[in-house]
Short mmCIF file of C-alpha atoms and ligand atoms in Angstrom, two decimals:
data_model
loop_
_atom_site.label_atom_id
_atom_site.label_comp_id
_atom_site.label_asym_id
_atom_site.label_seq_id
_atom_site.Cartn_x
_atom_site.Cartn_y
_atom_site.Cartn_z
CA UNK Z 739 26.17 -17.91 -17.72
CA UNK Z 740 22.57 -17.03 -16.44
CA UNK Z 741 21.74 -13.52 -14.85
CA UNK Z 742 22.63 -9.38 -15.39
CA UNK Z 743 25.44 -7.47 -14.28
CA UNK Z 744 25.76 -4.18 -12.06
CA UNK Z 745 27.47 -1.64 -13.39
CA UNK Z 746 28.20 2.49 -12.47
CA UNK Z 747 28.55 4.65 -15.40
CA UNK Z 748 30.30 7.56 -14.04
CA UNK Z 749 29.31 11.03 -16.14
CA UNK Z 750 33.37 12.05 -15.95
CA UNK Z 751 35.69 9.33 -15.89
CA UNK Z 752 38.26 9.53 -13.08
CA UNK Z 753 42.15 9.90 -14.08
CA UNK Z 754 44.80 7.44 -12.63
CA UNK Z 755 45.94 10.18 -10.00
CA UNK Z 756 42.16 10.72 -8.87
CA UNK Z 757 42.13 14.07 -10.65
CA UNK Z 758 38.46 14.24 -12.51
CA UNK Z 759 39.25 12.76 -16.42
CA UNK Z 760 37.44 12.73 -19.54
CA UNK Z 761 33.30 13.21 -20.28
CA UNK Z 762 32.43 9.33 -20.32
CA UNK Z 763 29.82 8.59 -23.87
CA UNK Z 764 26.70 8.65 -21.78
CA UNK Z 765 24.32 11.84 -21.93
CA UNK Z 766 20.87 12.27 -21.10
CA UNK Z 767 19.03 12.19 -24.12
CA UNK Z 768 15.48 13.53 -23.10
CA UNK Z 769 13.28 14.15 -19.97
CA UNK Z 770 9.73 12.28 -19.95
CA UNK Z 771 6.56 13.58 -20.42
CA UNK Z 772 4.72 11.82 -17.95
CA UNK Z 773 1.08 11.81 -15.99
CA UNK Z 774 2.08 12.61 -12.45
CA UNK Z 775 5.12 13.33 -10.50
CA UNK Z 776 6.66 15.92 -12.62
CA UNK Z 777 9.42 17.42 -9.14
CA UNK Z 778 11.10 14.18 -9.77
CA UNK Z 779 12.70 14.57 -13.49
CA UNK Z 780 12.88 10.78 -15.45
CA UNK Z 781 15.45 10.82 -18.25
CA UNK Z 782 15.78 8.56 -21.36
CA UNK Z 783 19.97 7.79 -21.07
CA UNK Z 784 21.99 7.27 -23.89
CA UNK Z 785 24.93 4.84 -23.39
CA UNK Z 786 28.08 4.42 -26.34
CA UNK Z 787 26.63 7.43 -28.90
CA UNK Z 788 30.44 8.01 -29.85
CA UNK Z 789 32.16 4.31 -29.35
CA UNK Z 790 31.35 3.37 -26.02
CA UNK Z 791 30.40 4.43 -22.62
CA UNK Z 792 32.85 3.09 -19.72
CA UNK Z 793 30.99 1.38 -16.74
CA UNK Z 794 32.67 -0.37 -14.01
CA UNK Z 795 31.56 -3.93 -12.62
CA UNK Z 796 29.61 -4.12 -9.36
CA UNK Z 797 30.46 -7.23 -7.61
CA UNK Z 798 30.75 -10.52 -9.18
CA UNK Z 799 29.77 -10.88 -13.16
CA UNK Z 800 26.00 -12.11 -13.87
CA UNK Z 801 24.58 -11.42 -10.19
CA UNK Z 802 23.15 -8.05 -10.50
CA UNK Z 803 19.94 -8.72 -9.81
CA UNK Z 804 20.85 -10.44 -6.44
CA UNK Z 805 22.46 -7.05 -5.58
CA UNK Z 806 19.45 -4.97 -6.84
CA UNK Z 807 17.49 -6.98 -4.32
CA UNK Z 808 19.37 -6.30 -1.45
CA UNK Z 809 17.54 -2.93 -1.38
CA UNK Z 810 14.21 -4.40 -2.60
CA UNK Z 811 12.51 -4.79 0.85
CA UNK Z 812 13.14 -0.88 2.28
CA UNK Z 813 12.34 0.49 -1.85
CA UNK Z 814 9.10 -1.45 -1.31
CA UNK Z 815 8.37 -0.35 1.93
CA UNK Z 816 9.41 3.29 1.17
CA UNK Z 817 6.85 3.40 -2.28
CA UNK Z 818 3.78 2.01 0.56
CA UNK Z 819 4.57 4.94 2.52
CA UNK Z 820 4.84 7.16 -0.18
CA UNK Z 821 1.51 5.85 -1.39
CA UNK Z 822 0.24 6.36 1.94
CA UNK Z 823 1.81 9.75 2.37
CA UNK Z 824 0.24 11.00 -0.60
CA UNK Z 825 -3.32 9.66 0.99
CA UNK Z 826 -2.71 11.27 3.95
CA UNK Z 827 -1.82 14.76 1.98
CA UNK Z 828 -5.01 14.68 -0.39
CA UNK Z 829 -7.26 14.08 3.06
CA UNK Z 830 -5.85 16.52 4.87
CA UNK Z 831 -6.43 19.01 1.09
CA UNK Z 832 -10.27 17.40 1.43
CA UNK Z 833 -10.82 18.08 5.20
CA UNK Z 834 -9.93 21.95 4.64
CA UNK Z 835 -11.93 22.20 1.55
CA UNK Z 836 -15.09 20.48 3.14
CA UNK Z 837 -15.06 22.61 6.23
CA UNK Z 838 -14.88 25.85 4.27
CA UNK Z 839 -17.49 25.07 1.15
CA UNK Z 840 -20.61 26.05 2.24
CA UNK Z 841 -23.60 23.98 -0.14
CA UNK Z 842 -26.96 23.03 0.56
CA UNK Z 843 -28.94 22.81 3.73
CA UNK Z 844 -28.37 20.11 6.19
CA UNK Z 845 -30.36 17.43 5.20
CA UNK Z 846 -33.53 16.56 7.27
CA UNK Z 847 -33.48 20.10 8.44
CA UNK Z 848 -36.07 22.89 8.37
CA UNK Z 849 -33.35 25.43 8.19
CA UNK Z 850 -33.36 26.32 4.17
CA UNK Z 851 -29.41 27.89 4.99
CA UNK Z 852 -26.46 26.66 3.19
CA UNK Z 853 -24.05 24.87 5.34
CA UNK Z 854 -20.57 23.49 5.22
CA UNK Z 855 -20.63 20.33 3.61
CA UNK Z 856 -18.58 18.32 6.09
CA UNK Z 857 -22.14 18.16 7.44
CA UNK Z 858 -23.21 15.91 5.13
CA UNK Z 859 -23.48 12.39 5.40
CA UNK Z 860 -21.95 11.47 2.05
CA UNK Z 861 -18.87 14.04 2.63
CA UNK Z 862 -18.42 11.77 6.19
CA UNK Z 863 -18.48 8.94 4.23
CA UNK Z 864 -15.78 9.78 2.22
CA UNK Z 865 -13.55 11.50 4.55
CA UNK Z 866 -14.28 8.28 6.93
CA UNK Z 867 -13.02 6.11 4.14
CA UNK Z 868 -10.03 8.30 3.46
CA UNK Z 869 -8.69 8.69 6.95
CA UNK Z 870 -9.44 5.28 8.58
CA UNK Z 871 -7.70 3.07 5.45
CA UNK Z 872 -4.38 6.28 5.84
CA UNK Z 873 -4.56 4.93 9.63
CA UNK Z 874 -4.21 1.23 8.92
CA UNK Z 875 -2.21 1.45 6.49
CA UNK Z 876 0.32 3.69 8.22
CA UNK Z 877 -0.03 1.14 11.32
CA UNK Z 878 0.99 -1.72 9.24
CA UNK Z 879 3.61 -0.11 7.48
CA UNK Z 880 5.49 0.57 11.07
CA UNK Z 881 4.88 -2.05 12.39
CA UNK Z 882 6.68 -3.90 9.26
CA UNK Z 883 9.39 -1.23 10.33
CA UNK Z 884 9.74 -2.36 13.36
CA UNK Z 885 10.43 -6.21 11.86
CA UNK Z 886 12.45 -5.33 9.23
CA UNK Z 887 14.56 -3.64 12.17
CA UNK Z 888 13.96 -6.59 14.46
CA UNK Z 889 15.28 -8.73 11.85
CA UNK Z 890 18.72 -7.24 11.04
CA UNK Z 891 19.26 -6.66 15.15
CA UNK Z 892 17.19 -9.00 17.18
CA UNK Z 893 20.60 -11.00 19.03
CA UNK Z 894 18.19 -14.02 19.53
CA UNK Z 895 18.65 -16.06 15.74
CA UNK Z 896 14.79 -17.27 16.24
CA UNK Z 897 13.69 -14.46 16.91
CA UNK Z 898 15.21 -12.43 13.78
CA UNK Z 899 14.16 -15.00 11.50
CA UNK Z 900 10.90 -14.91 12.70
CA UNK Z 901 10.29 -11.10 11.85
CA UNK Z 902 12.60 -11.47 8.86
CA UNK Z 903 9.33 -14.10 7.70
CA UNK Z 904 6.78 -11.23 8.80
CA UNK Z 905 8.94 -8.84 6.98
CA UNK Z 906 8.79 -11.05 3.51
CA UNK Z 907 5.13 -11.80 3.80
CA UNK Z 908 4.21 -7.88 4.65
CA UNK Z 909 6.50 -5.90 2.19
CA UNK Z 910 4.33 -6.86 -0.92
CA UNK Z 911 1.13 -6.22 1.05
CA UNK Z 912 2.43 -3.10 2.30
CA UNK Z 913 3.67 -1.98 -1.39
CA UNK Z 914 0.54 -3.52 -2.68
CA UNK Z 915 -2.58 -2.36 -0.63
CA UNK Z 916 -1.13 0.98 0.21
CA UNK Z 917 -0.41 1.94 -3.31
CA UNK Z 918 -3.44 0.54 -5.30
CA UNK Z 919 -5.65 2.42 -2.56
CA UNK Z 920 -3.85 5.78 -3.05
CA UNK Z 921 -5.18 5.71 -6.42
CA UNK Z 922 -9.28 5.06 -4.58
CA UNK Z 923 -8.23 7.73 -1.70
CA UNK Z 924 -7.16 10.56 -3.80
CA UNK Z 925 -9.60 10.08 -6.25
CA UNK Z 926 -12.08 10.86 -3.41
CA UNK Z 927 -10.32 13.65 -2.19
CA UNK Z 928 -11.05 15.01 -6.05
CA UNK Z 929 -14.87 13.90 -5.43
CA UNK Z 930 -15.30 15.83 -1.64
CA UNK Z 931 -13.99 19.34 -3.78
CA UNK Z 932 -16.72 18.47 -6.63
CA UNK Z 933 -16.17 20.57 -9.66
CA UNK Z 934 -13.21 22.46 -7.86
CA UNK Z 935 -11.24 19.29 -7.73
CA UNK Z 936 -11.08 19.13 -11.62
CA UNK Z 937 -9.60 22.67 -11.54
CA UNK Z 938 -6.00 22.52 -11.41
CA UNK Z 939 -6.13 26.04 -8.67
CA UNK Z 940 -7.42 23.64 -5.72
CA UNK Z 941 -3.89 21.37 -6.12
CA UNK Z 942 -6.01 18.38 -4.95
CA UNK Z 943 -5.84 16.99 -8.78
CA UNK Z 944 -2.01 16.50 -8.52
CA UNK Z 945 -1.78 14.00 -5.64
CA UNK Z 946 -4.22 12.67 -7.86
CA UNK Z 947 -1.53 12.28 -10.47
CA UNK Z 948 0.91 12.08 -8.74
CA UNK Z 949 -0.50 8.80 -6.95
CA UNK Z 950 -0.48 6.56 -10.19
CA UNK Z 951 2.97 5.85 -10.36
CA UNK Z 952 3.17 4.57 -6.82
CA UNK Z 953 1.24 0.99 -7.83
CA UNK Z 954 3.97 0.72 -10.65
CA UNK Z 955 7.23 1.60 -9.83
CA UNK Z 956 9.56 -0.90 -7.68
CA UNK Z 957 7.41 -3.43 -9.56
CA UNK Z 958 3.53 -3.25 -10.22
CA UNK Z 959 0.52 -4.78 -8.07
CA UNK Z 960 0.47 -7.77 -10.02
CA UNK Z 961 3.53 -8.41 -9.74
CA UNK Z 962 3.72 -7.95 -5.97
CA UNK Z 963 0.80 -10.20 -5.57
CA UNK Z 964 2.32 -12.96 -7.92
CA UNK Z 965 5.38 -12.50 -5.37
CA UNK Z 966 2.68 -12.86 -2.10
CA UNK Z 967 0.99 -15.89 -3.33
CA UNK Z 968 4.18 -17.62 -4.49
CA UNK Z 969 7.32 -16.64 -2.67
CA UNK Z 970 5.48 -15.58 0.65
CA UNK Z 971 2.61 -17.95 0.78
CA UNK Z 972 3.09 -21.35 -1.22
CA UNK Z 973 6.66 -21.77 -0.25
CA UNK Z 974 6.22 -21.45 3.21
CA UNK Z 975 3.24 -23.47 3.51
CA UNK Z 976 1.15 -20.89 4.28
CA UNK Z 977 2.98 -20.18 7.90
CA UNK Z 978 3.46 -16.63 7.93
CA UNK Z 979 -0.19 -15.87 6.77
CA UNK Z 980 -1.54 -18.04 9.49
CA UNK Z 981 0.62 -17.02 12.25
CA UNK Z 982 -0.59 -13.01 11.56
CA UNK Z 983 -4.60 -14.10 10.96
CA UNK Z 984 -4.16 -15.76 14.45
CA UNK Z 985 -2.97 -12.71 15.83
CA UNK Z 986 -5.97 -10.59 14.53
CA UNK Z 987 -8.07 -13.61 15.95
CA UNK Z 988 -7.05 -13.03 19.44
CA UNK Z 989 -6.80 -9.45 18.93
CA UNK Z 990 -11.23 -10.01 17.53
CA UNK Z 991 -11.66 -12.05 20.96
CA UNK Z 992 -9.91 -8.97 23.03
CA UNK Z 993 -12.78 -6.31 21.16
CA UNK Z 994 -15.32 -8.94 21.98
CA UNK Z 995 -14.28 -8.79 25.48
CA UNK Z 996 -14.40 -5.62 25.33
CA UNK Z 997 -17.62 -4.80 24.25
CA UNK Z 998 -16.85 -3.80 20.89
CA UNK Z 999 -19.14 -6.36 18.85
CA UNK Z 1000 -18.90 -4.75 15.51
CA UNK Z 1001 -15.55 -4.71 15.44
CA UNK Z 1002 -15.02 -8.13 16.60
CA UNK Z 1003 -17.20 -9.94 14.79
CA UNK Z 1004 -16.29 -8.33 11.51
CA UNK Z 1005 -12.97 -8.83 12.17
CA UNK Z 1006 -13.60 -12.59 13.40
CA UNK Z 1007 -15.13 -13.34 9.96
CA UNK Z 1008 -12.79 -12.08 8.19
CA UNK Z 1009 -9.75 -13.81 9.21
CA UNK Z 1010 -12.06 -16.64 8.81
CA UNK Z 1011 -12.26 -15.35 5.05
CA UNK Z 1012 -8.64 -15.25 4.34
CA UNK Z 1013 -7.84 -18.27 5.75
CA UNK Z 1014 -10.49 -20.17 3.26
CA UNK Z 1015 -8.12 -18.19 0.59
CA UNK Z 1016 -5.14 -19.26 2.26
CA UNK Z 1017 -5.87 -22.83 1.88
CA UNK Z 1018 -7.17 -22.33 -1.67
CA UNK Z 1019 -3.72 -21.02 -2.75
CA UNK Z 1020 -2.15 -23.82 -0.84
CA UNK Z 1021 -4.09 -26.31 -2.65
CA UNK Z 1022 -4.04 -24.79 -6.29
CA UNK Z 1023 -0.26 -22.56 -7.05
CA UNK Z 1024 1.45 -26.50 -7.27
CA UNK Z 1025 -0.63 -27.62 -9.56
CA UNK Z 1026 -2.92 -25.04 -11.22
CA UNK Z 1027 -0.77 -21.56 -10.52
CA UNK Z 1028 -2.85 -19.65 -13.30
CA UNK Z 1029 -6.25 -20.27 -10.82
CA UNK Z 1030 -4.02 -18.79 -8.02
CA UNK Z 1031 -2.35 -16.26 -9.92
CA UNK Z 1032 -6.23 -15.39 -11.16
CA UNK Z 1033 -7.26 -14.26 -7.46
CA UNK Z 1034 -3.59 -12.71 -6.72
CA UNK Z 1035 -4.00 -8.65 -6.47
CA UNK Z 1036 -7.92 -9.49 -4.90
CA UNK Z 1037 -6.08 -11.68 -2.33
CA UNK Z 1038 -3.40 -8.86 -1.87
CA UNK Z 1039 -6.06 -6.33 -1.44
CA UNK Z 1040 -7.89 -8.90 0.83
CA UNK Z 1041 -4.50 -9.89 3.39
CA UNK Z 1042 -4.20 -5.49 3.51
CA UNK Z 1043 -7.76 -5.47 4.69
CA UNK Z 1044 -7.87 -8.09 7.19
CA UNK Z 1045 -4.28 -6.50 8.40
CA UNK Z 1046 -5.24 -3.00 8.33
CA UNK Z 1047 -8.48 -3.68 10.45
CA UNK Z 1048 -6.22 -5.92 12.87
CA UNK Z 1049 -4.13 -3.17 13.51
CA UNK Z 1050 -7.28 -1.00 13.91
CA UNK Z 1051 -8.35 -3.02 16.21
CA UNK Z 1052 -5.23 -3.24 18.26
CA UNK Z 1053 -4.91 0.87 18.49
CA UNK Z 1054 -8.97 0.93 19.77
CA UNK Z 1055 -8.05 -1.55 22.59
CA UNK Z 1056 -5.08 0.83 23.03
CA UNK Z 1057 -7.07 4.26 23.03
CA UNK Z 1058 -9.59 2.66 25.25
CA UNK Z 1059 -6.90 1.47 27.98
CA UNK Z 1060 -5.55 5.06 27.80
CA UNK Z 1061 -9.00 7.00 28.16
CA UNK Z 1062 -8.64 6.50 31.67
CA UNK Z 1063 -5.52 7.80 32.29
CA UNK Z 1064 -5.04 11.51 33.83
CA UNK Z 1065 -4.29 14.18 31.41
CA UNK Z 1066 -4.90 12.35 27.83
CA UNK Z 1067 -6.33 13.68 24.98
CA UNK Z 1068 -9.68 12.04 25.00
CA UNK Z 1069 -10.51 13.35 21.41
CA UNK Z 1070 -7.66 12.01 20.02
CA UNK Z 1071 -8.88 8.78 21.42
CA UNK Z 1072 -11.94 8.58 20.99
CA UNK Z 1073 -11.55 9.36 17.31
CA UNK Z 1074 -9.18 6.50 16.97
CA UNK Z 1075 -11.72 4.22 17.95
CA UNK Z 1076 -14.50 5.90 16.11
CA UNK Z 1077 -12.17 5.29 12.90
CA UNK Z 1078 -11.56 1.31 13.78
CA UNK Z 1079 -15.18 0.67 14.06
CA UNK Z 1080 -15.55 2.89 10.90
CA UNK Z 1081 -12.96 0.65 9.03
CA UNK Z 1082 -14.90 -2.56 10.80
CA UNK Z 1083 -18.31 -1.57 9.48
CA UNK Z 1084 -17.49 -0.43 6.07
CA UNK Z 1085 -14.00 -2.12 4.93
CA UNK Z 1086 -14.15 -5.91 6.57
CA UNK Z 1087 -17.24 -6.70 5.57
CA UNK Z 1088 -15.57 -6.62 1.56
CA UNK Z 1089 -13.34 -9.47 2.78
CA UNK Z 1090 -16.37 -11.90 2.12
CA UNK Z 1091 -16.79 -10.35 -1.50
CA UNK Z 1092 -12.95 -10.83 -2.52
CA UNK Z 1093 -12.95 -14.40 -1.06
CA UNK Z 1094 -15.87 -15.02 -3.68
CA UNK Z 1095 -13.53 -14.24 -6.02
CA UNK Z 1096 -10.48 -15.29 -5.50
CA UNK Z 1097 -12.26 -19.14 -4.85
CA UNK Z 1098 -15.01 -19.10 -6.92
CA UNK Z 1099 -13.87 -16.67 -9.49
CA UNK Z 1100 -10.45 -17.54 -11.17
CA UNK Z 1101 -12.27 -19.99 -14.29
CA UNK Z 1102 -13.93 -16.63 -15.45
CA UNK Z 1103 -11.19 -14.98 -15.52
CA UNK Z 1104 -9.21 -17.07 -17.19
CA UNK Z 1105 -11.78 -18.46 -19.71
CA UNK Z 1106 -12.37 -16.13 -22.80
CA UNK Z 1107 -10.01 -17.01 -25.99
CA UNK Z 1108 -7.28 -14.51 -26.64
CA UNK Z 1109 -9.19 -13.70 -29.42
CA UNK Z 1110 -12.52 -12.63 -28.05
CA UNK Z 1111 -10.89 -9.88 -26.39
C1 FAD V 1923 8.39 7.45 -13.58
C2 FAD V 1923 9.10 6.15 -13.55
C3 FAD V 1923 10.26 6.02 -12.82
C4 FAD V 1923 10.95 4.79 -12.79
N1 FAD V 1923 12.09 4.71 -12.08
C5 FAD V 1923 12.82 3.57 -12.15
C6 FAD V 1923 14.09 3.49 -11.53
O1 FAD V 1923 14.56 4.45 -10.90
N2 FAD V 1923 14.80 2.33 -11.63
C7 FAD V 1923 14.30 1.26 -12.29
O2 FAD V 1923 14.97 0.23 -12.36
N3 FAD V 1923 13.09 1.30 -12.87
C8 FAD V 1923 12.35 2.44 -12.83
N4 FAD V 1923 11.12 2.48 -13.45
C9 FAD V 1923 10.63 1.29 -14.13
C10 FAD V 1923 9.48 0.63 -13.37
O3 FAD V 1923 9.97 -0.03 -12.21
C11 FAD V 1923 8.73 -0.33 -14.31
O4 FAD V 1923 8.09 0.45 -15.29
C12 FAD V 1923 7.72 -1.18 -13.58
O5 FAD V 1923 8.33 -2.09 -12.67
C13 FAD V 1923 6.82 -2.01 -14.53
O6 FAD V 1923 7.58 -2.72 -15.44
P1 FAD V 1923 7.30 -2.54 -17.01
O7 FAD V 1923 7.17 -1.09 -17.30
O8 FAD V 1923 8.32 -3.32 -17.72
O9 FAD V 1923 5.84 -3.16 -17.19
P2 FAD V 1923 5.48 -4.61 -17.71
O10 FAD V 1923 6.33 -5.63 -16.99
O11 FAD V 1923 5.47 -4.62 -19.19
O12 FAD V 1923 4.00 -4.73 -17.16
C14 FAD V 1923 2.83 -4.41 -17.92
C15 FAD V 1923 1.62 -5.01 -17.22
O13 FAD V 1923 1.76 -6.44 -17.21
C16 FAD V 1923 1.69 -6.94 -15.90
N5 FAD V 1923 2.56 -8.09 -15.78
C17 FAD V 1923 3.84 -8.21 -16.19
N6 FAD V 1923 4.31 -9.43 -15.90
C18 FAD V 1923 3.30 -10.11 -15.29
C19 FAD V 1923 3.15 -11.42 -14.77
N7 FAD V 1923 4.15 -12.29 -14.79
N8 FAD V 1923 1.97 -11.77 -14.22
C20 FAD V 1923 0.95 -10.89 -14.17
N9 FAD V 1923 1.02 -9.64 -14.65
C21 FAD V 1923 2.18 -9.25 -15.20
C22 FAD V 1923 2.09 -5.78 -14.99
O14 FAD V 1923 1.54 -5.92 -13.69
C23 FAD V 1923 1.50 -4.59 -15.74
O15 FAD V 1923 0.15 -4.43 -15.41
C24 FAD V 1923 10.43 3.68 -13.50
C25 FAD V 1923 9.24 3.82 -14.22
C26 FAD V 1923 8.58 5.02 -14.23
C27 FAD V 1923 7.30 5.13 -15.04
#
């Protein structure tokens, strides 16, 4: 019969009474010595050294990996956050350190004294694209939340099956995006503390580190991309895709209408953008997967970009209909909508680059004879 088995292997095996029995033949045989991560311990495991470890079935024989997915979705979800938590960590490391590191003059000023260099443009730049990706990213991962929890409770059955669709179609996007950017984000965190950030003393090198794992474990970005294009995009026709890039559509005409042109237009075009991808994948993973499967991770990077600035865009329209109110924190807001138009300007307009790709691009990729490499 096809498929694996779930088993617990107890450390003490458990006497007929319940009183605690014999050491069961599984030990740990080693820790790992690994890149990043190092407060949570990995072990190599040893199972039967002395005639045979006892484990007890889990379920039926042969559908383990059923079982193991039954916690898939929310170990997904919780390695984007982490990914995103890690982000969030190294910015908040990279604010501190620009605010207090006095170098060079301000450029384009006569005054020859040193000052901090959150002054300059290139630190902004890089604090900008820190903070406003940690922003969308932590939007879309609530608001998958809030259909995963939608989807077990919602008492209308449409209406559960609906989100349980968003839920499936955002989980690898969420894993995906979140994670492989955690590895960009901290790595500029590093860059805005120079030479310090090399230095172990600063800390900012271990959410560095620590990072890496996040785009592996619970299954890497390819594999969560192979699982978007396939599962979550082919299967369904495309549905779920196109029901969320007409949402950020009519969330681009709301900024229009509300003056924010940037923002609307860049998000406009990019929905435009993924939906030329959309129909590519459509057209290609039945017959030709390997062209798909060529443009997979860019398209998952693409779907967390046009996603990430529809949220963006939704929290601006937000902040904007609150600035009015009495006793707000206009700040607060008006950095929120400083940070969409940021993530507008500079992260939307690399939809139009990944598209190229993932169309255009996949006979490259796929070309070159094992060989040659
Ligand atoms: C620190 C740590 C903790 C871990 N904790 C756990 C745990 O608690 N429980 C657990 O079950 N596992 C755990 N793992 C295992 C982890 O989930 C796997 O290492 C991970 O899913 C990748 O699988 P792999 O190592 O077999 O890589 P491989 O599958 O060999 O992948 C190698 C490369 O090939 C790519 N690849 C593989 N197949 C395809 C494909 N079909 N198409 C395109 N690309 C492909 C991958 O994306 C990757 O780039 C842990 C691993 C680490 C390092």
């Amino acid at each position: 019969m096809k498929g694996i088995s779930l088993f617990i292997v107890p450390k003490f095996l458990v006497n007929a009474d319940g009183s605690l029995g014999a050491r069961n033949d599984v030990r740990c045989v080693s820790l790992e010595h690994k890149l990043g991560i190092h407060g949570s311990p990995t072990a190599v495991m040893s199972f039967g050294d002395n005639g045979g470890a006892v484990g007890y079935l889990v379920g039926e024989a042969n559908k383990g990996l059923g079982y193991m997915f039954t916690m898939m979705n929310h170990a997904r979800l919780g390695v984007g956050v982490e990914g995103m938590s890690v982000s969030e960590r190294a910015y908040q490391k990279a604010v501190e350190y620009a605010r207090d590191r006095v170098q060079s003059r301000a450029i384009g000023s006569p005054d020859p004294a040193g000052v901090a260099i959150i002054k300059h443009p290139d630190i902004r730049r890089m604090l900008m694209t820190m903070r406003s990706q940690i922003e969308a990213q932590r939007a879309l991962a609530f608001y998958t939340a809030a259909a995963l929890d939608r989807a077990s409770r919602h008492p209308v059955a449409s209406e559960a099956a609906r989100n349980q669709a968003l839920v499936n179609f955002l989980i690898p996007i969420v894993k995906g995006w979140n994670t492989e950017q955690a590895n960009e984000l901290t790595s500029l965190a590093v860059q805005v503390h120079g030479g310090m950030g090399f230095i172990e003393e600063t800390g900012v090198a271990q959410y560095y580190r620590d990072a890496r794992i996040t785009a592996i474990y619970e299954g890497t970005t390819g594999i969560q991309a192979l699982d978007l294009i396939g599962r979550k995009t082919f299967s369904e026709g495309g549905a779920t895709a196109r029901a969320l890039l007409e949402e950020a559509r009519a969330t681009a005409d709301k900024l229009a209408a509300a003056g924010y042109a940037s923002m609307a237009r860049n998000l406009q075009q990019a929905a435009a953008e993924a939906e030329r991808c959309v129909a590519f994948i459509l057209g290609s993973f039945g017959t030709q997967p390997k062209l798909a499967a060529a443009g997979s991770v860019p398209f998952l990077k693409l779907m967390g970009i046009v996603l990430g600035g529809w949220q963006l865009g939704r929290a601006a329209l937000i902040a904007r209909e609150k600035l009015g109110e009495d006793g707000v924190d206009e700040d607060f807001l008006k950095a929120k909508i400083t940070t969409a138009r940021f993530f507008a300007e500079h992260l939307l307009p690399q939809v139009g680059g990944l598209a190229a790709a993932i169309v255009d691009g996949a006979d490259s990729v796929l070309e070159l004879d094992d060989t040659l490499f």
